[in-house]
XYZ file of N, CA, C and O in Angstrom:
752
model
N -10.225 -12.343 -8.190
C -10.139 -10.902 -8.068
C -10.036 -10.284 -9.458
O -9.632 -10.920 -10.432
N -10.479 -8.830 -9.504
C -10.582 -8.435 -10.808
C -9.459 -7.446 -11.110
O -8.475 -7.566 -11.840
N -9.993 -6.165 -10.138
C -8.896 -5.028 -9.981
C -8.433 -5.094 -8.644
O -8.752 -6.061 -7.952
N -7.552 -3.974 -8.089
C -6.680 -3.622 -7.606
C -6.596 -2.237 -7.099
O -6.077 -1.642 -8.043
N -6.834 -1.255 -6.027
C -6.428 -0.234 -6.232
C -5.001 -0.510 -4.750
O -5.066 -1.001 -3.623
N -3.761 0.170 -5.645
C -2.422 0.405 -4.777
C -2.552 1.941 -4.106
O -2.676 3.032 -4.663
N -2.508 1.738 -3.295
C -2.211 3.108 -2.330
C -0.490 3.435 -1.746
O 0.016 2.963 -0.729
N 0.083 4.266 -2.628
C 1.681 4.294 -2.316
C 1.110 5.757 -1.701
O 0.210 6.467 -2.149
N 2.077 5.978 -0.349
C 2.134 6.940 0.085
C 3.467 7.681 0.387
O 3.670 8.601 1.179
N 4.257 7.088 -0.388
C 5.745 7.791 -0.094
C 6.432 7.254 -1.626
O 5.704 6.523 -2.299
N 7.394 7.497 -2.013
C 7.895 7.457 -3.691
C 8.246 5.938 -3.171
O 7.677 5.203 -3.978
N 8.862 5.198 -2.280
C 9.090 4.232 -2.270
C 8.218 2.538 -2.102
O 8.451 1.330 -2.136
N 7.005 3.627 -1.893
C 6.002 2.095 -2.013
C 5.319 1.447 -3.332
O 4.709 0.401 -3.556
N 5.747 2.664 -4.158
C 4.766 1.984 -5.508
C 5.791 0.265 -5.843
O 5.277 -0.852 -5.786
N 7.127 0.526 -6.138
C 7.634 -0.797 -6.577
C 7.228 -2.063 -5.563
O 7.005 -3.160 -6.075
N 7.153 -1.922 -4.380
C 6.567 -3.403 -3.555
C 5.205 -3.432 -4.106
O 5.124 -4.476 -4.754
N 3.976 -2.715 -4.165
C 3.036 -2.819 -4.191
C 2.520 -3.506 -6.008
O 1.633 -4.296 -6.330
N 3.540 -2.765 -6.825
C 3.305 -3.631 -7.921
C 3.763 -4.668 -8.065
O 3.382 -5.409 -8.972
N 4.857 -5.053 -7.072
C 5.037 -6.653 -7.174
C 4.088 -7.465 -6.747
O 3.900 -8.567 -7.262
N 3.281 -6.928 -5.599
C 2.414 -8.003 -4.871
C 1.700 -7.908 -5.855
O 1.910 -8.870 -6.593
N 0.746 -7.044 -6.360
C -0.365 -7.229 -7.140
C 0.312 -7.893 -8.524
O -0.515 -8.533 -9.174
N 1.797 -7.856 -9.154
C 1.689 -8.843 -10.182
C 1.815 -10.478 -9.557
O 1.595 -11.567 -10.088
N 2.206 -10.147 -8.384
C 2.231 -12.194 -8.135
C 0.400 -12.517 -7.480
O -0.056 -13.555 -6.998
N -0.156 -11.431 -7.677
C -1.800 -11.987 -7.568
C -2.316 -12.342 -9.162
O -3.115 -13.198 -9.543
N -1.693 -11.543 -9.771
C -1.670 -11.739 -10.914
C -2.712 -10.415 -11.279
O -2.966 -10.458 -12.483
N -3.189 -9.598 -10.805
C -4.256 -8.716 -10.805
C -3.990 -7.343 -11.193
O -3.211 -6.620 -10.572
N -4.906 -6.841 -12.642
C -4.381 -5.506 -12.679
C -4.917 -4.486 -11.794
O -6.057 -4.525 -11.331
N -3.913 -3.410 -11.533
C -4.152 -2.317 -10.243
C -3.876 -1.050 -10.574
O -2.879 -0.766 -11.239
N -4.616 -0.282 -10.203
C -4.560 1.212 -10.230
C -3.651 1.895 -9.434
O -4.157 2.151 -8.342
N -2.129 2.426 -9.585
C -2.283 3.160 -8.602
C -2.336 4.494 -7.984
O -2.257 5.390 -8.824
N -2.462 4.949 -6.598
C -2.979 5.913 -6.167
C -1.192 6.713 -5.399
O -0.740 6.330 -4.320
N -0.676 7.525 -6.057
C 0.484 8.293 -5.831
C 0.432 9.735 -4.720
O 0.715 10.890 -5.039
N -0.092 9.163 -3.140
C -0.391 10.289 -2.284
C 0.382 10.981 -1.992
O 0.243 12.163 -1.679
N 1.696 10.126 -2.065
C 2.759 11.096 -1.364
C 3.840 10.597 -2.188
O 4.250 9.438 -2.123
N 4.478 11.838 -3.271
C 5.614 11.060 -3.939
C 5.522 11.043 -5.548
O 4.380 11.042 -6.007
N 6.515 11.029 -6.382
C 6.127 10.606 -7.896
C 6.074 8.976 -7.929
O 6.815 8.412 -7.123
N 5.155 8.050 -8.902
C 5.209 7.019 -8.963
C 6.007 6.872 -10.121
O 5.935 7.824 -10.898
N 6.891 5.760 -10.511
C 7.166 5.317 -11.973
C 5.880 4.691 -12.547
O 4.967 4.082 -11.990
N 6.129 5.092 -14.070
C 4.854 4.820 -14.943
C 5.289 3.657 -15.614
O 4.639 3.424 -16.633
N 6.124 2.917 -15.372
C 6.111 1.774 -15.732
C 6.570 0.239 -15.064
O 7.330 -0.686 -15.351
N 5.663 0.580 -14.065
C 5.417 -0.981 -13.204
C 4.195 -1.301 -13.335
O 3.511 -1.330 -12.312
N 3.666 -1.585 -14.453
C 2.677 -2.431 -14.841
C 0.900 -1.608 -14.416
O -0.189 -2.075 -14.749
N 1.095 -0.580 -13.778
C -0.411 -0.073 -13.354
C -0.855 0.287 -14.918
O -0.132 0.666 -15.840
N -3.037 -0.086 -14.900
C -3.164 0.661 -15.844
C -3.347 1.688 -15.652
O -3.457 2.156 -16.786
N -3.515 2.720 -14.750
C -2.974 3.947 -14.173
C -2.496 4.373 -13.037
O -2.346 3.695 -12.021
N -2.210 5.673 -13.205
C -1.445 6.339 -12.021
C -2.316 7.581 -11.618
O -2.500 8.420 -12.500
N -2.879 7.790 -10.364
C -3.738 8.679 -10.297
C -2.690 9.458 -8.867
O -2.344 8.924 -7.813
N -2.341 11.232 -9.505
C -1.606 11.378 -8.490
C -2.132 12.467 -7.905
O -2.723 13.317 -8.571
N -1.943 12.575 -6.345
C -3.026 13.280 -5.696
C -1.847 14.884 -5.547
O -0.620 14.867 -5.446
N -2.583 15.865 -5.575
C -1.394 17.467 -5.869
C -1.467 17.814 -4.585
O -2.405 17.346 -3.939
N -0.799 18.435 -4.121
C -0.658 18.972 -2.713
C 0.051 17.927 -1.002
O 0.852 17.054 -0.668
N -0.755 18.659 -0.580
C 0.579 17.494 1.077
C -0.597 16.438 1.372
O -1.778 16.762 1.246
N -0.185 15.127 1.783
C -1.292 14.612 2.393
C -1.866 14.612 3.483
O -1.186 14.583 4.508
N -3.082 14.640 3.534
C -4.048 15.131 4.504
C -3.927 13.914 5.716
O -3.355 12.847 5.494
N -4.321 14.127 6.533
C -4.755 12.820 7.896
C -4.856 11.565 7.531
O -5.086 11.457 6.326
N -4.771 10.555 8.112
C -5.876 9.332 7.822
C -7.264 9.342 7.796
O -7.851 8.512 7.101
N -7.919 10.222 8.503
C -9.226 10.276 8.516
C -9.569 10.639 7.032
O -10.080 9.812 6.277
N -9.136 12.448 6.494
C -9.570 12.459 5.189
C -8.867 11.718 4.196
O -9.612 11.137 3.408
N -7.911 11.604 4.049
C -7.728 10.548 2.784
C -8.199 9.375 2.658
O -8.333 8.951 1.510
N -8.634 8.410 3.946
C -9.206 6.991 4.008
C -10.659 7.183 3.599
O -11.138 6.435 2.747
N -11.396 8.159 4.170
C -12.802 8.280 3.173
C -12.749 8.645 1.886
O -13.618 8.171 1.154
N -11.574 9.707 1.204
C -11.207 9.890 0.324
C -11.200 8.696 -0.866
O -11.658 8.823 -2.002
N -10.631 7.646 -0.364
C -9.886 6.825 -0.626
C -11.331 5.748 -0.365
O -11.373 4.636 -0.893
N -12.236 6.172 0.340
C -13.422 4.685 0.136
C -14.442 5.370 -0.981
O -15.106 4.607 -1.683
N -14.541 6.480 -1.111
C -15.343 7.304 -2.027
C -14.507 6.607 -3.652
O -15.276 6.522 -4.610
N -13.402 6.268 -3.830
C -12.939 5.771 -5.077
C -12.780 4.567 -5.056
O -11.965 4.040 -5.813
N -13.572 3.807 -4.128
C -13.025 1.955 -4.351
C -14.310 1.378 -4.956
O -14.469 0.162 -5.068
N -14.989 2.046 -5.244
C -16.389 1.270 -6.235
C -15.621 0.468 -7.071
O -14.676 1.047 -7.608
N -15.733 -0.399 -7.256
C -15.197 -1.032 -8.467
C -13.160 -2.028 -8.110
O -12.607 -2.734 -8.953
N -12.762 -1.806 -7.139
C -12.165 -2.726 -6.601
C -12.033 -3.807 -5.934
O -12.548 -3.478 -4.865
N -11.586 -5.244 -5.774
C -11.871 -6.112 -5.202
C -10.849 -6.081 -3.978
O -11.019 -6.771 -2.973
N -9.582 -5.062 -4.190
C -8.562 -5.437 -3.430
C -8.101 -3.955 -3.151
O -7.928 -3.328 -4.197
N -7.863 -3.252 -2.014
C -7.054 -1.977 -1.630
C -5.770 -2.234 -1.019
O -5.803 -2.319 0.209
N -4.936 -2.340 -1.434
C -3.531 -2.730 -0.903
C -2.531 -1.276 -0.596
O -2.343 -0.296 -1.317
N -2.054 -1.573 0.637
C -1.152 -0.219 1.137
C 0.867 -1.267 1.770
O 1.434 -2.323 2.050
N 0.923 -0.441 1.674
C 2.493 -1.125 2.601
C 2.184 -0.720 4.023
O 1.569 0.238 4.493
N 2.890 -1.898 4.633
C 2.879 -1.663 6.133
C 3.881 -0.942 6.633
O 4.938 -1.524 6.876
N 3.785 0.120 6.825
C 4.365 1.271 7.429
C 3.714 2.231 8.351
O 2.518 2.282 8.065
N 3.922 2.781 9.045
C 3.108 3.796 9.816
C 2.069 4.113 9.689
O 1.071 3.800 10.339
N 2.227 5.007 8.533
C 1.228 5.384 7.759
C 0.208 4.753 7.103
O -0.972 5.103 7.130
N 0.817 3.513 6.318
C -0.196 2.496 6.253
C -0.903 1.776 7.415
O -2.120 1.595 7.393
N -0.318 1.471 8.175
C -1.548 0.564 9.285
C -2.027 2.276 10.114
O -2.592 1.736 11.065
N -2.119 3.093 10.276
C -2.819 4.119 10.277
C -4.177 4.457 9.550
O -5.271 4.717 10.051
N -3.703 4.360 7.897
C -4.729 4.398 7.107
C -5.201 3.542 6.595
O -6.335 3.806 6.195
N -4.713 2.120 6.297
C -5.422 1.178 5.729
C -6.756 0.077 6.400
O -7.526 -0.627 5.747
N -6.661 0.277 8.179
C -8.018 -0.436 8.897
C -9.009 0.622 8.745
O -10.194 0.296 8.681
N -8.594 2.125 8.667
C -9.465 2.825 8.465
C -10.343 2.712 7.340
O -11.406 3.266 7.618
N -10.346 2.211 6.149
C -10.611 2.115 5.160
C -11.583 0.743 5.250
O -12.812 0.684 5.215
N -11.115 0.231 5.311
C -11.343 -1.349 5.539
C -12.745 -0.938 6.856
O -13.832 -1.513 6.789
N -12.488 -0.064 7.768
C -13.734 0.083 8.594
C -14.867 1.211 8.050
O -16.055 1.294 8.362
N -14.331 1.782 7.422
C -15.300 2.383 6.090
C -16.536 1.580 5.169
O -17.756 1.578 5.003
N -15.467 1.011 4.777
C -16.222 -0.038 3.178
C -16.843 -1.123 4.376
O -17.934 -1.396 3.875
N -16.763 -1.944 5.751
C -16.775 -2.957 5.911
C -16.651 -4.119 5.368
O -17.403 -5.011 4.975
N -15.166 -3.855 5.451
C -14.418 -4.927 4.460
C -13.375 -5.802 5.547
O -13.269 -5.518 6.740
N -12.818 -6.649 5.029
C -11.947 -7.635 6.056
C -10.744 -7.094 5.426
O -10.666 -6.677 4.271
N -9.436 -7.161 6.655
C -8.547 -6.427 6.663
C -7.325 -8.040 6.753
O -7.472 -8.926 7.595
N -6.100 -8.036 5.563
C -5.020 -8.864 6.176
C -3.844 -8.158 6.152
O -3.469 -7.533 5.160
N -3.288 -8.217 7.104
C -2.499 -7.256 7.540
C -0.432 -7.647 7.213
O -0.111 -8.835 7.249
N 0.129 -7.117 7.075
C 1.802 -7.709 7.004
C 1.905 -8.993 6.149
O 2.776 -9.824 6.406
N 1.071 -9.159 5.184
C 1.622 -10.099 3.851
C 2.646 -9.845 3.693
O 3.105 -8.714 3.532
N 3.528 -11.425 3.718
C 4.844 -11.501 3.147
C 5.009 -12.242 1.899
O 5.923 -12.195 1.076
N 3.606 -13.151 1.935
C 4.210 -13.795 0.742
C 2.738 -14.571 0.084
O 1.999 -14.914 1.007
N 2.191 -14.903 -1.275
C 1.474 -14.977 -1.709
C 1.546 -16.191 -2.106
O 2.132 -16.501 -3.143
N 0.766 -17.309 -1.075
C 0.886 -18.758 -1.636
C 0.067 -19.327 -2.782
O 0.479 -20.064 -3.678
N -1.344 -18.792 -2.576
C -2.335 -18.901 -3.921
C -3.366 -17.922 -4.281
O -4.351 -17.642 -3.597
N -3.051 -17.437 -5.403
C -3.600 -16.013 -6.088
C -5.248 -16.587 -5.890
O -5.924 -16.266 -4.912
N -5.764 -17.503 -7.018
C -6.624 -18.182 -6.608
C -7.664 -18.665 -5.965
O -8.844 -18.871 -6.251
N -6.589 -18.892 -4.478
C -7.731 -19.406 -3.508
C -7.980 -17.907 -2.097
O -8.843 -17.697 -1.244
N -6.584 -17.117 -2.563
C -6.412 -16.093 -1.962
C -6.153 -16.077 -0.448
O -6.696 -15.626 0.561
N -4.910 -16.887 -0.822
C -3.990 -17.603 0.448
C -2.774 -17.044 0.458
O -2.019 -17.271 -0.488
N -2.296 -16.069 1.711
C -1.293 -15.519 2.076
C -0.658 -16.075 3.663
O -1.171 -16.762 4.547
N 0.898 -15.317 3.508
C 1.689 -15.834 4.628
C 1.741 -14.417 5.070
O 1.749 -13.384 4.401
N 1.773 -14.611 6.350
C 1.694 -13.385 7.561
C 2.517 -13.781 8.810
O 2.147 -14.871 9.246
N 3.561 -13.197 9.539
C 3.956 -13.541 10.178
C 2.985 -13.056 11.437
O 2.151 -12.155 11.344
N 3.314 -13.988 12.865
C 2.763 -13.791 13.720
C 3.422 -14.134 15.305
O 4.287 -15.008 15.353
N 3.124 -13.640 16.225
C 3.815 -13.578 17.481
C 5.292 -13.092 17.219
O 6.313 -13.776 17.291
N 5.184 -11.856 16.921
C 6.214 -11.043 16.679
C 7.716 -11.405 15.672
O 8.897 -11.058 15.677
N 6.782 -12.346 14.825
C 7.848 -12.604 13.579
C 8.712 -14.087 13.879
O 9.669 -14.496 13.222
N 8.296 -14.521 14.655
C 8.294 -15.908 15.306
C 8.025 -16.844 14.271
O 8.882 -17.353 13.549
N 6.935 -17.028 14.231
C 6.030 -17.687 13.007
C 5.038 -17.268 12.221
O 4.371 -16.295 12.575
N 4.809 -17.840 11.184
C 3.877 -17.814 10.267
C 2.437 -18.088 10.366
O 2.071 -19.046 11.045
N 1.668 -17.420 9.818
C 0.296 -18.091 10.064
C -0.176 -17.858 8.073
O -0.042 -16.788 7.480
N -0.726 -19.211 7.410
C -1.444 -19.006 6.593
C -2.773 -18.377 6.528
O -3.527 -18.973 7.298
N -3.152 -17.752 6.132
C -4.142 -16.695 5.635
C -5.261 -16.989 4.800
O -4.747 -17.013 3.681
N -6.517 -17.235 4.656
C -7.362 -17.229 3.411
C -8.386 -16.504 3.902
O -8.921 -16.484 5.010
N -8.614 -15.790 2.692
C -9.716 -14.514 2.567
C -11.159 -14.690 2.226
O -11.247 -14.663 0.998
N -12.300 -14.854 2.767
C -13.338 -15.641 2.142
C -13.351 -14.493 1.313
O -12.646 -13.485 1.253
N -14.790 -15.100 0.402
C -14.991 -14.126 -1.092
C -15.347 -12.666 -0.533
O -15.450 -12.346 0.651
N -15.491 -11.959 -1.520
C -15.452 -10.397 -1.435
C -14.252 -9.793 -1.329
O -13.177 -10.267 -0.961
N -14.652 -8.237 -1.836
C -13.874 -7.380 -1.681
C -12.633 -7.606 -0.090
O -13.078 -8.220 0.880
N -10.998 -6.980 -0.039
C -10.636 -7.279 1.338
C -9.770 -5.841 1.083
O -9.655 -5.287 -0.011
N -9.274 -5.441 2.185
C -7.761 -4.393 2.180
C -7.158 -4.987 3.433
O -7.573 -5.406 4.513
N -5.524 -4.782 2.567
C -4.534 -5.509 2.801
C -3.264 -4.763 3.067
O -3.256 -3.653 2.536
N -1.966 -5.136 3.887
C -1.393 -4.117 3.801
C -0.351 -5.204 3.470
O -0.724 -6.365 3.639
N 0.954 -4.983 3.003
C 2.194 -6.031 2.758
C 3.510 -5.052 3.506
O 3.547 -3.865 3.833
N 4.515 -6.153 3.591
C 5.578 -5.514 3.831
C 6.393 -5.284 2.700
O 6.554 -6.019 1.726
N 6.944 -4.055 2.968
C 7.562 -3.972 1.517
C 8.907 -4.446 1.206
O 9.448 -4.378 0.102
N 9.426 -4.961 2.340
C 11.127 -6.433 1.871
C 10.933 -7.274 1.189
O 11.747 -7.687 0.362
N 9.641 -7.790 1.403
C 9.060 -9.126 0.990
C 8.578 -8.981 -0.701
O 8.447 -9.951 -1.447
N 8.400 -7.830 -1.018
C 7.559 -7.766 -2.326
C 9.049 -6.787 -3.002
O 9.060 -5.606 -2.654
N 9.836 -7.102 -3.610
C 10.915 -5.820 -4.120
C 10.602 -5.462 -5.559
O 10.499 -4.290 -5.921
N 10.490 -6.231 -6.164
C 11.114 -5.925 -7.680
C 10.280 -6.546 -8.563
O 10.250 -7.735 -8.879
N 9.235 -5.130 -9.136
C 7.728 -5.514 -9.862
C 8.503 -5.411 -11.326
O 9.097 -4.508 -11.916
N 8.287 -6.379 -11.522
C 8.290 -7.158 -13.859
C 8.183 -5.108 -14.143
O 7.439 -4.428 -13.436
N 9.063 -4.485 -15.262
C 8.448 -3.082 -15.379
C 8.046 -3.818 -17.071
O 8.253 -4.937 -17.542
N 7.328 -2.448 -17.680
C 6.785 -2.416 -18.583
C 5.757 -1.677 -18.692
O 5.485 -1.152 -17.612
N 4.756 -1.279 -19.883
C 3.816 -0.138 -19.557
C 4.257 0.998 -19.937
O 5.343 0.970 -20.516
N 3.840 1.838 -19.818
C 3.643 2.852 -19.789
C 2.025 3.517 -19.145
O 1.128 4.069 -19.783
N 2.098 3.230 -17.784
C 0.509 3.899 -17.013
C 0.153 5.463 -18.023
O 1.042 6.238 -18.376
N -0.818 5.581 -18.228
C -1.769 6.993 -17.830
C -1.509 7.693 -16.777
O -1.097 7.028 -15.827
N -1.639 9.171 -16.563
C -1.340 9.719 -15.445
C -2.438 10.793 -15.089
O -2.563 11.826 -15.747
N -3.231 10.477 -13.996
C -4.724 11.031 -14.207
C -4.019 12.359 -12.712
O -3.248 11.843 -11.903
N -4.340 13.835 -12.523
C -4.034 14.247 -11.530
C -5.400 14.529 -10.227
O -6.302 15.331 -10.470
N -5.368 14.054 -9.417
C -6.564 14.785 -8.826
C -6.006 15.620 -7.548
O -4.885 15.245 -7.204
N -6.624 16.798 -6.686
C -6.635 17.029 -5.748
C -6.752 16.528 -4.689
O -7.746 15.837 -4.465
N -5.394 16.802 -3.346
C -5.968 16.205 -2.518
C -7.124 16.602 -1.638
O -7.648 17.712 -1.738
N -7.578 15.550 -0.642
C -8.691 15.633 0.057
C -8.268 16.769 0.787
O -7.067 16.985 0.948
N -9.231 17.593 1.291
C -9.280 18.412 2.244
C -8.644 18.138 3.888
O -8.064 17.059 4.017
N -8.686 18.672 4.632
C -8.522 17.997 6.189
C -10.085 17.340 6.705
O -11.205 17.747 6.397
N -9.787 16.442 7.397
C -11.032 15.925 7.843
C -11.385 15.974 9.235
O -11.689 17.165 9.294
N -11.580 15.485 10.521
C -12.033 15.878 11.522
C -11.112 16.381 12.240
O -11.315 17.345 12.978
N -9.473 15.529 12.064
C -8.190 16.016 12.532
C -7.961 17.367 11.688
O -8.483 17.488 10.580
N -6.875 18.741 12.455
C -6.206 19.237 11.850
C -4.954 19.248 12.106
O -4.648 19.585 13.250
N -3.868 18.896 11.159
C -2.619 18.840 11.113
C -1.702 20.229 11.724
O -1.432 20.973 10.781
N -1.330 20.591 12.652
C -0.831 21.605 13.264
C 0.445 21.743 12.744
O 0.640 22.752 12.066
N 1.345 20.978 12.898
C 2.965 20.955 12.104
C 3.414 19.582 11.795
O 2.942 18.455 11.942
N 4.454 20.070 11.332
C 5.254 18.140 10.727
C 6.375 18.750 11.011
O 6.758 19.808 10.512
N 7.172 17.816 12.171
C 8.595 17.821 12.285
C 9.549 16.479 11.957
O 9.055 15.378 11.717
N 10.520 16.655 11.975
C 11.439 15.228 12.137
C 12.843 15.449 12.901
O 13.729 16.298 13.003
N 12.474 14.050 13.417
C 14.124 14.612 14.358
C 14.895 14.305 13.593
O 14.769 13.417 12.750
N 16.166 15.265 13.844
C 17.327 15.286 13.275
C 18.405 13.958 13.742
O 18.686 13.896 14.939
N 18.659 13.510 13.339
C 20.022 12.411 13.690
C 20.812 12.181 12.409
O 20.454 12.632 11.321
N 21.957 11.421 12.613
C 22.932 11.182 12.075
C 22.876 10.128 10.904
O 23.646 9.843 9.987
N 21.364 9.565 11.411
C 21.377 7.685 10.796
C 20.547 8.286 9.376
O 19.669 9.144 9.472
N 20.850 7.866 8.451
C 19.436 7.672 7.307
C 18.021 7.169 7.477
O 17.697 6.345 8.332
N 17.363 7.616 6.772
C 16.099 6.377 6.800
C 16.326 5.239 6.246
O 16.758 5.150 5.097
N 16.027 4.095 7.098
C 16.226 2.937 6.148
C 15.383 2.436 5.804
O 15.732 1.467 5.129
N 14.180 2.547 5.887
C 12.946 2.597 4.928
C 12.867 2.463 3.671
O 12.546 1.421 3.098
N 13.256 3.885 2.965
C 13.527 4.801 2.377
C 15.247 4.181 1.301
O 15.590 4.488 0.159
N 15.652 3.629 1.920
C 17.103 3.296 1.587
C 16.999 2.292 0.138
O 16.180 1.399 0.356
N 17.686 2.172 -1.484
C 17.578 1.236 -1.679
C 18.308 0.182 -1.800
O 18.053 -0.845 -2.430
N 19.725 0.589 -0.851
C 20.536 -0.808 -0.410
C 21.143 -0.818 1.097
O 22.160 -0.183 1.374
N 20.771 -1.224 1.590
C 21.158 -1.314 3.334
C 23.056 -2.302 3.402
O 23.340 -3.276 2.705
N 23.479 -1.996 3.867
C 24.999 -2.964 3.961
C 24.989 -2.574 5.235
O 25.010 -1.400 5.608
N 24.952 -3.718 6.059
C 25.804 -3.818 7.387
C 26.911 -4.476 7.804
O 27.256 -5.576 7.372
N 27.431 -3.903 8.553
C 29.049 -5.326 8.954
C 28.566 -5.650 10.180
O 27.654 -5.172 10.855
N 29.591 -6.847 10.416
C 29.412 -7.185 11.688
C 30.563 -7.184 12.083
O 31.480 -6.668 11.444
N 30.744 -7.934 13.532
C 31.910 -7.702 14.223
C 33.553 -7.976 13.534
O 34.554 -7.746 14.213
């Protein structure tokens, strides 16, 4: 693999996503849709998109209109990511691996994926070509920093066949733990 483009869509995905791509060993661009990225986890840039983000529909064409020149589109598995990242992948017609946990050979481009609901493992290999990928982001924490990225701004995409009517969230008591960057639980 050559490049890399990272697709963080919330402030908290850029650090998993530069870990995976440094244990591929591969430099990566990344793409800051939703969120500020830090400029120093190893991207040779940071391209950050201005405004709210649009659908999966327009940002995933958005988002295949700029992969000329990538071998790898990597997103975190989150909502939003497995939303937008098969979309993409059914764009480019590209092969999709989905919930990488762990990167056995950069190389031969052999990953661990859990399967039957986190039960077990299944090893992974990607034949050649371009692929998009999504990881979990527990599994990937804490990308080597250094750098100083470039910070390129572009506009976001327009709306695309969907239009976004409102964004709510329910209210509760709990945090996001997503979002969280230290979880402590007790037990009994």
């Amino acid at each position: 693999m050559t490049r890399a483009l990272a697709i963080s869509l919330n402030a908290g995905d850029a650090e998993p996503l530069a870990a995976f791509c440094q244990a591929l060993g591969v430099p990566f661009v990344l793409l800051a849709a939703g969120g500020d990225a830090p400029v120093d986890v190893g991207a040779e840039k940071i391209v950050r998109l201005e405004g709210d983000i649009p659908p999966a529909d327009a940002l995933s064409a958005f988002i295949a209109e700029m992969a000329d020149g990538f071998d790898l589109i990597v997103g975190v598995a989150h909502m939003a990511g497995k939303d937008l990242l098969p979309r993409i992948a059914g764009l480019l017609g590209q092969s999709m691996v989905g919930d990488i946990v762990e990167v056995l050979s950069a190389s031969e481009r052999r990953f661990l994926r859990p399967v039957v609901a986190g039960n077990a493992f299944a090893e992974v290999e990607v034949a050649n070509g371009p692929f998009v990928a999504s990881v979990r982001a527990t599994a990937f924490k804490s990308a080597a920093r250094g750098g100083n990225a470039a910070v390129e701004t572009q506009p976001a995409p327009s709306q695309g066949s969907t239009k976004r009517v409102s964004v709510s969230e329910a209210e509760g008591g709990r945090p996001d733990l997503t979002q969280a960057r230290v979880v402590v639980s007790g037990g009994r």
